[in-house]
Coordinates of C-alpha atoms and ligand atoms in Angstrom, one line a residue:
Chain A
M90 CA 2.1 -16.8 -38.9
S91 CA 1.9 -15.3 -35.5
A92 CA 3.7 -12.0 -36.3
Q93 CA 1.4 -9.9 -34.1
S94 CA 1.7 -12.1 -31.0
K95 CA 5.4 -12.1 -31.6
A96 CA 5.4 -8.3 -31.9
I97 CA 3.5 -7.9 -28.6
A98 CA 5.7 -10.5 -26.8
L99 CA 8.9 -8.8 -28.0
T100 CA 7.8 -5.3 -27.4
L101 CA 6.6 -6.1 -23.8
A102 CA 9.8 -8.1 -23.0
V103 CA 12.0 -5.3 -24.4
L104 CA 9.9 -2.6 -22.7
L105 CA 10.0 -4.3 -19.3
L106 CA 13.5 -5.7 -19.2
G107 CA 15.0 -2.8 -21.1
G108 CA 13.1 -0.3 -19.0
V109 CA 14.4 -1.9 -15.8
Y110 CA 17.9 -1.8 -17.3
V111 CA 17.6 1.9 -18.2
A112 CA 16.0 2.8 -14.8
D113 CA 18.9 1.0 -13.1
Y114 CA 21.4 2.9 -15.1
L115 CA 19.7 6.2 -14.3
G116 CA 19.5 5.3 -10.6
F117 CA 15.7 4.9 -10.3
W118 CA 15.7 1.2 -9.8
V119 CA 15.6 1.2 -6.0
T120 CA 14.2 -2.1 -4.7
E121 CA 14.8 -1.6 -1.0
S122 CA 14.4 1.1 1.6
T123 CA 17.5 3.1 1.6
K124 CA 16.3 5.7 4.1
E125 CA 19.2 7.7 5.2
P126 CA 18.9 11.2 6.5
A127 CA 21.3 14.0 5.5
K128 CA 24.4 14.4 7.5
Y129 CA 25.7 17.5 9.4
T130 CA 28.2 19.1 7.1
D131 CA 30.2 21.1 9.6
G132 CA 30.9 21.6 13.3
E133 CA 31.5 19.0 16.0
F134 CA 29.0 16.6 14.5
A135 CA 30.0 16.7 10.9
G136 CA 29.4 13.4 9.2
S137 CA 26.7 12.3 11.7
Y138 CA 23.1 11.9 10.5
N139 CA 21.0 15.0 11.2
P140 CA 17.7 14.2 13.0
A141 CA 16.3 17.3 11.3
D142 CA 16.2 15.4 8.0
I143 CA 14.1 12.4 9.4
R144 CA 11.1 12.1 7.0
G145 CA 7.6 11.0 7.6
S146 CA 8.1 8.1 5.3
Y147 CA 10.8 6.6 7.5
S148 CA 9.9 3.6 9.7
F149 CA 11.1 3.3 13.3
E150 CA 13.6 0.8 11.9
D151 CA 15.0 3.4 9.4
V152 CA 15.4 5.8 12.3
A153 CA 17.0 3.1 14.5
N154 CA 19.4 2.3 11.6
A155 CA 20.6 5.9 11.4
F156 CA 20.7 6.9 15.0
E157 CA 21.8 5.4 18.3
I158 CA 18.3 4.6 19.4
S159 CA 16.4 1.3 19.4
V160 CA 13.0 0.5 17.7
E161 CA 11.8 -0.6 21.2
T162 CA 12.6 2.8 22.7
L163 CA 10.8 4.6 19.9
A164 CA 7.8 2.3 20.1
D165 CA 7.7 2.7 23.9
A166 CA 8.0 6.5 23.7
Y167 CA 5.2 6.8 21.2
G168 CA 2.9 4.2 22.7
I169 CA 3.0 2.0 19.6
D170 CA 1.6 -1.4 20.4
A171 CA 3.5 -4.1 18.5
T172 CA 0.2 -6.1 18.2
D173 CA -1.3 -3.4 16.0
Y174 CA 1.7 -2.6 13.9
T175 CA 5.0 -4.2 13.5
A176 CA 6.9 -1.6 15.5
A177 CA 9.9 -1.8 13.2
E178 CA 7.8 -1.1 10.1
F179 CA 5.7 1.6 11.8
K180 CA 6.1 4.8 9.7
L181 CA 6.3 8.2 11.4
N182 CA 3.5 9.6 9.2
Q183 CA 1.3 6.9 10.8
L184 CA 1.4 8.7 14.1
E185 CA -1.3 11.1 13.0
I186 CA -3.5 8.1 12.1
V187 CA -2.9 6.4 15.4
Y188 CA -3.6 9.6 17.4
P189 CA -6.2 11.4 15.4
N190 CA -7.9 13.2 18.4
L191 CA -5.0 15.2 19.9
G192 CA -6.6 18.5 19.0
E193 CA -5.7 21.1 16.4
D194 CA -2.9 22.8 18.2
V195 CA -1.2 19.6 19.3
E196 CA 1.6 18.5 16.9
L197 CA 2.7 14.9 17.3
G198 CA 4.2 13.7 14.1
T199 CA 7.6 13.5 12.4
G200 CA 8.7 16.8 14.0
S201 CA 8.2 15.3 17.4
V202 CA 10.3 12.2 16.5
K203 CA 13.0 14.5 15.2
Y204 CA 13.1 16.4 18.5
F205 CA 13.0 13.2 20.6
V206 CA 15.8 11.6 18.6
A207 CA 17.9 14.7 18.9
L208 CA 17.4 14.8 22.7
Y209 CA 18.0 11.1 23.0
T210 CA 21.2 11.1 21.0
G211 CA 22.4 14.5 22.2
L212 CA 22.6 15.8 18.6
P213 CA 22.0 19.5 17.9
Y214 CA 18.5 20.4 16.7
E215 CA 17.0 23.8 16.3
D216 CA 13.3 23.5 15.6
E217 CA 12.0 22.7 19.1
G218 CA 8.4 23.6 18.5
D219 CA 6.8 20.2 18.5
G220 CA 5.2 18.3 21.3
L221 CA 6.8 15.3 22.9
P222 CA 5.1 12.3 24.4
L223 CA 5.1 12.2 28.2
R224 CA 6.4 8.7 28.2
G225 CA 9.3 9.8 25.9
I226 CA 10.2 12.5 28.4
D227 CA 10.2 9.9 31.1
I228 CA 12.5 7.7 29.0
L229 CA 14.9 10.6 28.5
T230 CA 14.9 11.2 32.3
E231 CA 15.3 7.5 33.2
E232 CA 18.2 7.0 30.8
G233 CA 19.9 10.2 32.0
K234 CA 19.6 12.0 28.7
I235 CA 18.2 15.2 30.2
D236 CA 18.6 17.0 33.5
D237 CA 15.8 18.1 35.8
A238 CA 15.8 21.6 34.4
K239 CA 15.3 20.3 30.9
R240 CA 12.7 17.9 32.0
N241 CA 10.6 20.7 33.6
E242 CA 11.0 22.7 30.4
L243 CA 9.8 19.7 28.3
L244 CA 6.9 18.9 30.5
A245 CA 5.3 22.1 29.2
I246 CA 5.0 20.5 25.8
A247 CA 4.3 16.9 27.0
I248 CA 1.4 15.0 25.6
D249 CA 0.2 12.2 27.7
L250 CA -0.6 9.6 25.0
S251 CA -2.0 7.1 27.5
L252 CA -5.1 9.4 27.5
Y253 CA -5.6 8.8 23.8
Q254 CA -4.6 5.3 23.3
T255 CA -7.9 3.4 23.3
S256 CA -11.2 4.5 21.8
D257 CA -12.9 3.9 25.2
E258 CA -10.7 6.6 26.7
T259 CA -10.9 9.1 24.0
S260 CA -14.4 8.4 22.7
S261 CA -14.2 9.3 19.0
P262 CA -16.5 12.1 17.9
T263 CA -18.8 9.6 16.2
T264 CA -19.5 7.7 19.4
E265 CA -23.3 7.3 19.6
T266 CA -24.4 7.1 23.2
S267 CA -25.0 10.5 24.9
E268 CA -23.1 9.3 27.9
N269 CA -20.0 8.8 25.9
E270 CA -20.6 12.2 24.2
V271 CA -20.3 13.9 27.6
E272 CA -17.1 11.9 28.3
E273 CA -15.7 12.9 24.9
E274 CA -16.3 16.6 25.4
K275 CA -14.5 16.4 28.7
I276 CA -11.2 15.4 27.1
I277 CA -8.6 18.2 27.6
T278 CA -6.4 18.8 24.6
G279 CA -4.1 21.6 23.5
N280 CA -7.0 23.7 22.3
T281 CA -9.3 23.2 25.2
T282 CA -10.2 26.8 26.4
I283 CA -10.7 28.1 29.9
Q284 CA -14.4 28.4 29.0
D285 CA -14.4 24.7 28.1
L286 CA -13.2 23.9 31.6
Y287 CA -16.2 25.8 33.1
N288 CA -18.4 23.8 30.7
F289 CA -17.0 20.6 32.1
G290 CA -18.4 21.7 35.5
L291 CA -15.2 23.1 37.0
T292 CA -15.7 26.0 39.4
D293 CA -13.8 29.2 40.1
D294 CA -12.5 27.6 43.3
I295 CA -11.2 24.6 41.6
L296 CA -9.5 26.6 38.9
T297 CA -7.9 28.9 41.5
E298 CA -6.7 25.8 43.4
V299 CA -5.2 24.2 40.3
L300 CA -4.0 27.1 38.2
G301 CA -3.2 29.5 41.1
E302 CA -5.6 32.2 39.7
I303 CA -8.7 32.6 37.6
P304 CA -7.5 33.3 34.0
A305 CA -8.9 36.6 32.8
T306 CA -9.5 35.6 29.2
K307 CA -12.0 32.8 29.0
S308 CA -11.3 32.1 25.3
M309 CA -7.6 31.5 26.0
S310 CA -6.5 27.9 25.5
L311 CA -5.3 26.1 28.6
R312 CA -2.0 25.3 26.9
D313 CA -1.4 29.0 26.2
F314 CA -2.2 29.9 29.8
C315 CA 0.2 27.3 31.1
T316 CA 2.9 28.4 28.8
E317 CA 2.4 32.0 29.8
K318 CA 2.5 31.2 33.5
G319 CA 5.3 28.7 33.2
L320 CA 3.1 25.8 34.3
S321 CA 3.4 22.2 33.1
F322 CA 0.5 21.6 30.7
S323 CA 0.5 17.9 31.1
E324 CA 0.6 18.0 34.9
I325 CA -2.2 20.7 35.0
K326 CA -4.2 18.6 32.6
A327 CA -3.9 15.5 34.7
T328 CA -5.0 17.3 37.8
L329 CA -7.9 18.9 36.0
I330 CA -9.0 15.5 34.6
E331 CA -9.0 14.2 38.1
K332 CA -11.2 17.1 39.3
I333 CA -13.6 16.6 36.4
D334 CA -13.9 12.9 37.2
H335 CA -14.9 13.7 40.8
Chain B
M173 CA -4.0 -23.4 -36.2
N174 CA -0.5 -22.5 -35.3
K175 CA 0.5 -24.4 -32.2
F176 CA 3.7 -22.5 -31.5
S177 CA 2.9 -19.5 -29.3
F178 CA 5.2 -16.6 -28.5
R179 CA 2.7 -15.7 -25.8
K180 CA 3.2 -18.9 -24.0
I181 CA 6.9 -18.7 -24.2
T182 CA 6.8 -15.2 -22.8
Q183 CA 4.5 -16.3 -20.0
F184 CA 6.9 -19.1 -19.1
I185 CA 10.0 -16.8 -19.1
F186 CA 8.4 -14.2 -16.9
F187 CA 7.0 -16.8 -14.5
A188 CA 10.6 -18.2 -14.2
I189 CA 12.1 -14.8 -13.7
V190 CA 9.7 -13.9 -10.9
L191 CA 10.2 -17.4 -9.3
I192 CA 13.9 -17.1 -9.4
V193 CA 14.3 -13.6 -8.1
T194 CA 11.9 -14.0 -5.2
Y195 CA 13.5 -17.4 -4.3
A196 CA 16.9 -15.7 -4.4
K197 CA 15.7 -13.2 -1.9
N198 CA 13.9 -15.6 0.4
A199 CA 16.8 -18.1 0.2
V200 CA 19.2 -15.6 1.8
E201 CA 16.7 -14.8 4.6
L202 CA 15.7 -18.4 5.2
G203 CA 19.2 -19.9 5.0
L204 CA 18.2 -22.1 1.9
P205 CA 20.6 -22.8 -0.9
T206 CA 21.2 -19.5 -2.7
I207 CA 21.5 -18.9 -6.4
P208 CA 24.9 -17.5 -7.4
W209 CA 24.9 -14.3 -9.6
I210 CA 21.3 -13.5 -9.0
D211 CA 20.2 -10.6 -6.9
G212 CA 17.1 -11.4 -5.0
L213 CA 14.2 -9.1 -5.0
S214 CA 11.1 -8.8 -2.9
L215 CA 7.9 -9.3 -4.9
H216 CA 6.6 -6.0 -3.7
A217 CA 9.6 -4.3 -5.4
I218 CA 8.6 -5.7 -8.8
C219 CA 4.8 -5.8 -8.8
P220 CA 3.5 -2.8 -10.7
F221 CA 0.2 -2.8 -8.7
G222 CA 2.1 -1.5 -5.6
A223 CA 2.2 1.9 -7.3
V224 CA -1.6 1.9 -7.4
E225 CA -1.8 1.0 -3.7
T226 CA 0.5 3.9 -2.8
F227 CA -1.0 6.4 -5.4
Y228 CA -2.9 8.4 -2.8
T229 CA 0.0 8.7 -0.4
L230 CA 2.3 9.8 -3.2
I231 CA 0.0 12.5 -4.5
T232 CA -0.7 13.8 -1.0
G233 CA 3.1 14.1 -0.4
Q234 CA 3.2 11.4 2.3
G235 CA 5.8 9.3 0.4
M236 CA 5.3 5.6 -0.4
I237 CA 3.5 3.2 1.9
N238 CA 5.5 0.4 3.6
K239 CA 7.4 -2.1 1.4
I240 CA 6.8 -0.1 -1.8
H241 CA 9.9 1.2 -3.4
E242 CA 10.9 3.3 -6.4
S243 CA 11.2 0.1 -8.5
T244 CA 7.5 -0.5 -8.1
I245 CA 6.8 2.9 -9.7
V246 CA 9.2 2.1 -12.5
M247 CA 7.4 -1.2 -13.2
F248 CA 4.0 0.6 -13.1
V249 CA 5.2 3.2 -15.7
L250 CA 6.6 0.5 -18.0
V251 CA 3.5 -1.7 -17.8
T252 CA 1.3 1.4 -18.4
A253 CA 3.3 2.2 -21.5
G254 CA 2.7 -1.4 -22.7
A255 CA -1.0 -0.9 -21.9
V256 CA -1.2 2.3 -24.0
L257 CA 0.1 0.2 -26.9
F258 CA -1.6 -3.2 -26.4
G259 CA -4.2 -2.8 -23.7
S260 CA -4.2 -5.5 -21.1
A261 CA -1.5 -7.6 -22.9
F262 CA 0.4 -7.7 -19.6
C263 CA -2.4 -10.0 -18.3
G264 CA -2.2 -12.3 -21.3
F265 CA 1.6 -12.3 -21.8
I266 CA 3.4 -11.5 -18.6
C267 CA 1.4 -11.8 -15.3
P268 CA 2.6 -15.0 -13.6
L269 CA -0.7 -15.3 -11.6
G270 CA -2.6 -15.3 -14.9
T271 CA -0.1 -17.9 -16.2
I272 CA -0.4 -20.4 -13.4
Q273 CA -4.2 -20.2 -13.7
E274 CA -3.9 -21.0 -17.4
W275 CA -1.6 -23.9 -16.7
I276 CA -4.1 -25.3 -14.1
G277 CA -6.9 -24.6 -16.6
K278 CA -5.2 -26.9 -19.1
L279 CA -5.6 -29.7 -16.6
G280 CA -9.1 -28.6 -15.9
K281 CA -10.0 -28.8 -19.7
K282 CA -8.8 -32.5 -19.7
L283 CA -10.6 -33.4 -16.4
F284 CA -13.9 -31.6 -17.3
P285 CA -14.0 -31.2 -21.1
K286 CA -17.8 -30.5 -21.2
K287 CA -18.1 -28.3 -18.1
Y288 CA -14.8 -26.3 -18.3
N289 CA -15.5 -22.6 -18.3
K290 CA -19.2 -23.1 -18.8
I291 CA -20.6 -23.4 -15.3
I292 CA -21.2 -19.8 -14.5
P293 CA -24.3 -18.5 -16.3
Q294 CA -23.6 -15.5 -18.5
K295 CA -25.8 -13.1 -16.5
L296 CA -24.1 -13.9 -13.2
D297 CA -20.7 -13.8 -14.9
V298 CA -21.3 -10.2 -16.0
K299 CA -22.4 -9.2 -12.5
L300 CA -19.4 -11.0 -10.8
K301 CA -17.0 -9.0 -13.0
Y302 CA -18.0 -5.9 -11.0
L303 CA -16.3 -7.4 -8.0
R304 CA -13.0 -6.3 -9.5
Y305 CA -14.1 -2.7 -8.9
V306 CA -15.1 -3.5 -5.3
V307 CA -11.7 -5.0 -4.6
L308 CA -9.9 -2.1 -6.2
A309 CA -11.9 0.5 -4.2
A310 CA -11.4 -1.4 -0.9
I311 CA -7.6 -1.6 -1.5
L312 CA -7.4 2.1 -2.4
Y313 CA -9.4 3.1 0.7
F314 CA -7.6 0.9 3.2
S315 CA -4.1 1.6 1.9
S316 CA -4.6 5.4 2.0
T317 CA -6.2 5.3 5.5
T318 CA -3.7 3.0 7.1
L319 CA -0.6 3.7 5.0
K320 CA 0.1 0.0 5.1
L321 CA 0.2 -2.5 2.3
V322 CA -3.1 -4.0 3.4
F323 CA -3.7 -6.1 0.3
A324 CA -0.5 -8.2 1.0
D325 CA -2.5 -10.0 3.6
Y326 CA -5.0 -11.3 1.0
D327 CA -2.9 -11.2 -2.2
P328 CA -2.7 -14.6 -3.9
Y329 CA 0.1 -13.4 -6.1
Y330 CA 2.3 -12.6 -3.1
A331 CA 1.3 -16.0 -1.5
L332 CA 2.2 -17.8 -4.7
F333 CA 5.8 -16.8 -4.7
N334 CA 6.3 -16.5 -1.0
F335 CA 4.2 -19.3 0.6
Y336 CA 7.3 -21.1 1.8
A337 CA 8.8 -18.0 3.4
G338 CA 6.6 -17.7 6.5
E339 CA 5.7 -14.0 5.9
V340 CA 2.5 -14.9 4.1
T341 CA -0.8 -14.8 6.0
I342 CA -3.1 -17.8 6.1
T343 CA -5.8 -15.7 4.4
A344 CA -3.6 -15.0 1.4
I345 CA -2.8 -18.7 1.2
A346 CA -6.5 -19.6 1.4
V347 CA -7.3 -17.1 -1.3
L348 CA -4.5 -18.6 -3.5
A349 CA -5.8 -22.1 -2.9
V350 CA -9.4 -21.1 -3.8
V351 CA -8.1 -19.4 -7.0
L352 CA -6.0 -22.3 -8.1
L353 CA -8.7 -24.9 -7.4
S354 CA -11.4 -23.0 -9.2
S355 CA -9.0 -22.6 -12.1
L356 CA -9.7 -26.2 -12.8
I357 CA -13.3 -25.4 -13.8
I358 CA -13.3 -21.6 -14.6
E359 CA -10.7 -20.0 -16.9
R360 CA -8.6 -17.4 -14.9
P361 CA -11.1 -16.9 -12.0
W362 CA -8.9 -14.3 -10.3
C363 CA -8.4 -12.2 -13.4
R364 CA -12.1 -12.5 -14.4
Y365 CA -13.8 -11.6 -11.1
L366 CA -11.3 -10.2 -8.6
C367 CA -8.1 -8.8 -9.9
P368 CA -7.9 -5.0 -9.1
Y369 CA -5.0 -4.5 -11.5
G370 CA -6.6 -6.3 -14.3
V371 CA -9.5 -3.9 -14.2
I372 CA -7.2 -0.9 -14.5
L373 CA -5.3 -2.4 -17.4
G374 CA -8.6 -3.5 -18.9
W375 CA -9.6 0.1 -19.3
F376 CA -6.7 0.6 -21.6
N377 CA -8.5 -1.7 -24.1
K378 CA -10.8 1.2 -24.8
I379 CA -8.0 3.6 -25.7
R380 CA -5.1 1.4 -26.8
I381 CA -3.2 2.4 -29.9
F382 CA -3.2 -1.1 -31.4
K383 CA -6.8 -2.4 -31.2
L384 CA -8.1 -5.9 -31.9
S385 CA -10.4 -5.3 -34.9
R386 CA -12.8 -7.5 -36.8
N387 CA -13.3 -7.0 -40.5
S388 CA -17.0 -7.5 -40.9
T389 CA -16.8 -7.8 -44.7
T390 CA -14.5 -10.8 -44.7
C391 CA -15.8 -12.4 -41.5
I392 CA -17.7 -15.6 -42.3
D393 CA -19.5 -15.5 -39.0
C394 CA -18.3 -19.0 -37.9
K395 CA -18.0 -17.8 -34.3
K396 CA -14.8 -19.6 -33.7
C397 CA -13.4 -16.5 -32.0
D398 CA -16.2 -16.5 -29.5
R399 CA -15.7 -20.2 -28.7
V400 CA -12.0 -19.9 -27.9
C401 CA -12.1 -16.7 -25.9
P402 CA -10.9 -17.6 -22.4
M403 CA -12.9 -14.7 -20.9
N404 CA -16.1 -15.8 -22.7
L405 CA -16.4 -12.5 -24.6
K406 CA -18.6 -12.2 -27.7
I407 CA -16.3 -11.0 -30.4
S408 CA -18.1 -12.0 -33.6
D409 CA -20.6 -9.1 -33.5
K410 CA -18.0 -6.4 -32.6
K411 CA -15.9 -4.1 -34.8
S412 CA -13.2 -3.9 -32.1
V413 CA -12.6 -5.7 -28.8
T414 CA -12.8 -3.0 -26.1
S415 CA -14.1 -5.1 -23.1
T416 CA -12.2 -4.4 -19.9
S417 CA -12.2 -8.2 -19.4
C418 CA -10.2 -9.0 -22.6
I419 CA -6.6 -10.1 -21.6
S420 CA -5.2 -9.5 -25.1
C421 CA -4.2 -13.1 -25.4
M422 CA -4.7 -13.0 -29.2
E423 CA -6.3 -16.5 -29.1
C424 CA -9.3 -15.3 -31.1
T425 CA -7.3 -13.7 -33.9
S426 CA -6.6 -14.7 -37.5
E427 CA -3.2 -16.0 -36.3
R428 CA -4.9 -18.5 -34.0
A429 CA -8.6 -19.3 -34.0
C430 CA -10.1 -17.2 -36.8
P431 CA -9.9 -19.2 -40.0
V432 CA -10.0 -16.2 -42.4
E433 CA -6.8 -14.4 -43.0
D434 CA -6.6 -10.7 -42.0
T435 CA -10.1 -10.7 -40.5
L436 CA -9.5 -10.6 -36.8
V437 CA -6.2 -8.7 -36.3
M438 CA -4.6 -6.0 -34.3
K439 CA -4.8 -2.7 -36.1
M440 CA -3.5 0.8 -35.3
G441 CA -6.5 2.8 -34.2
G442 CA -8.9 -0.1 -34.8
V443 CA -11.9 -0.1 -37.2
K444 CA -14.2 2.9 -37.3
Ligands
LIG631 S1 -6.2 -9.9 -14.7 FE1 -4.8 -9.7 -13.0 S2 -4.1 -11.7 -12.5 FE2 -5.0 -11.8 -14.4 S3 -3.4 -11.6 -15.8 FE3 -4.2 -9.6 -15.6 S4 -3.0 -8.7 -13.9 FE4 -2.6 -10.9 -13.9
LIG632 S1 -9.6 -14.4 -27.1 FE1 -9.6 -12.3 -28.0 S2 -11.2 -11.2 -27.0 FE2 -10.9 -13.1 -25.8 S3 -9.4 -12.4 -24.2 FE3 -8.2 -13.2 -25.9 S4 -7.7 -11.4 -27.2 FE4 -9.4 -10.8 -25.8

């Protein structure tokens, strides 16, 4: 007799096949990505997908399926190299992994993609607090999605991802050589303070030349100063990096 | 000994199911002849181990990693329920990778009747079994830091059912080839030394509701159970089989190898 083996075989078969049947009946048996954001329920855009509902678990492909934007455009805007990741499969919550050194105040994640997609597609979007990649803003300009006034406004929240793309350029905090440590400290991010700029060797004269004045509060972040004075953080940052390099 | 085996029939059926549904999916994508009435599925969608790979991202609210779907979680829950009842019986009765190793092992037994499953010294065997934990830890670490299904690039199970579909890496095919070749001389080498899911299911052997138990008063100490165990476990001196390496194949029990009725059987709660 092999009653016990029979009992195990039947129990497992019923459990697995029956379980799948029940899960299917209850709607849990989802075997493919069906990533669809919620739709606007009223107004001019009722029935269209709402970028505000894009999730971190969506891939570029999921976003491209729901909105009039291509995977290539998204990959280009966010500096995703197709040799490291299959751009289509790249998930939005991987952005934080690809760009870990942006600084505490700098937000470049799902919120940024939502905003970018909204700008690209012309769909209404309210939460405009996230940063945008500089390349993304260039794409919006090149493709006529935004006017000059909007571009200037967006440059204040631009993040130049080319500065962070390779470990040579960003020097991760664990880099061992002291030469690289100096380089790493000189990276300007959203939470770099005015005092940090002095520490990088910049003088009052240079700050006056670039910023137009010497900021009174040394602990203030450069980004806050730029926002307050209506300056473009990314442009100021680029100029300051040039000065530091000299 | 009873030759008819429910276990082997179940293994065959599940192997066939996985082969058919993965082919049905690949056929549509590759333009091969399709199978009418059958909905193709990606192997990732039905492999319960995917839920382990995405465990970290799920509990940290990051959603599931690429290619893992709700169905994977359903499979994991169902297999876990089975493991609570019968320990690692999934390995012995269902897993198609275990099955194909067994089939090749049958040939191996014929080719190398003296050497089959006896070439690895016991001390080394015990040490090598810890590799399963290393593989599991590496997979958990890399899938949670990259949010990608990193193991797919090395997974012989994925390679077995998709090798013709182009999406499989050379590494995974090489791992599969090594596993299948070594199955000729070692019984279930993948399960024994490397399978990260097998080690998880193996832990259920310690807490399973229906334990494999040996009645020491009726046992005649013939050691037939030890000799048939594919995982080379020593059963004849134990009250219950709780090793994480046991695949619950039931080959040692009174319904197969053990010559004394009701001596080595599955019992609720085991023997105290
Ligand atoms: S140990 Fe792993 S490969 Fe072997 S049967 Fe179990 S799950 Fe399958
Ligand atoms: S023969 Fe017995 S002890 Fe060995 S793996 Fe099978 S069920 Fe477990």
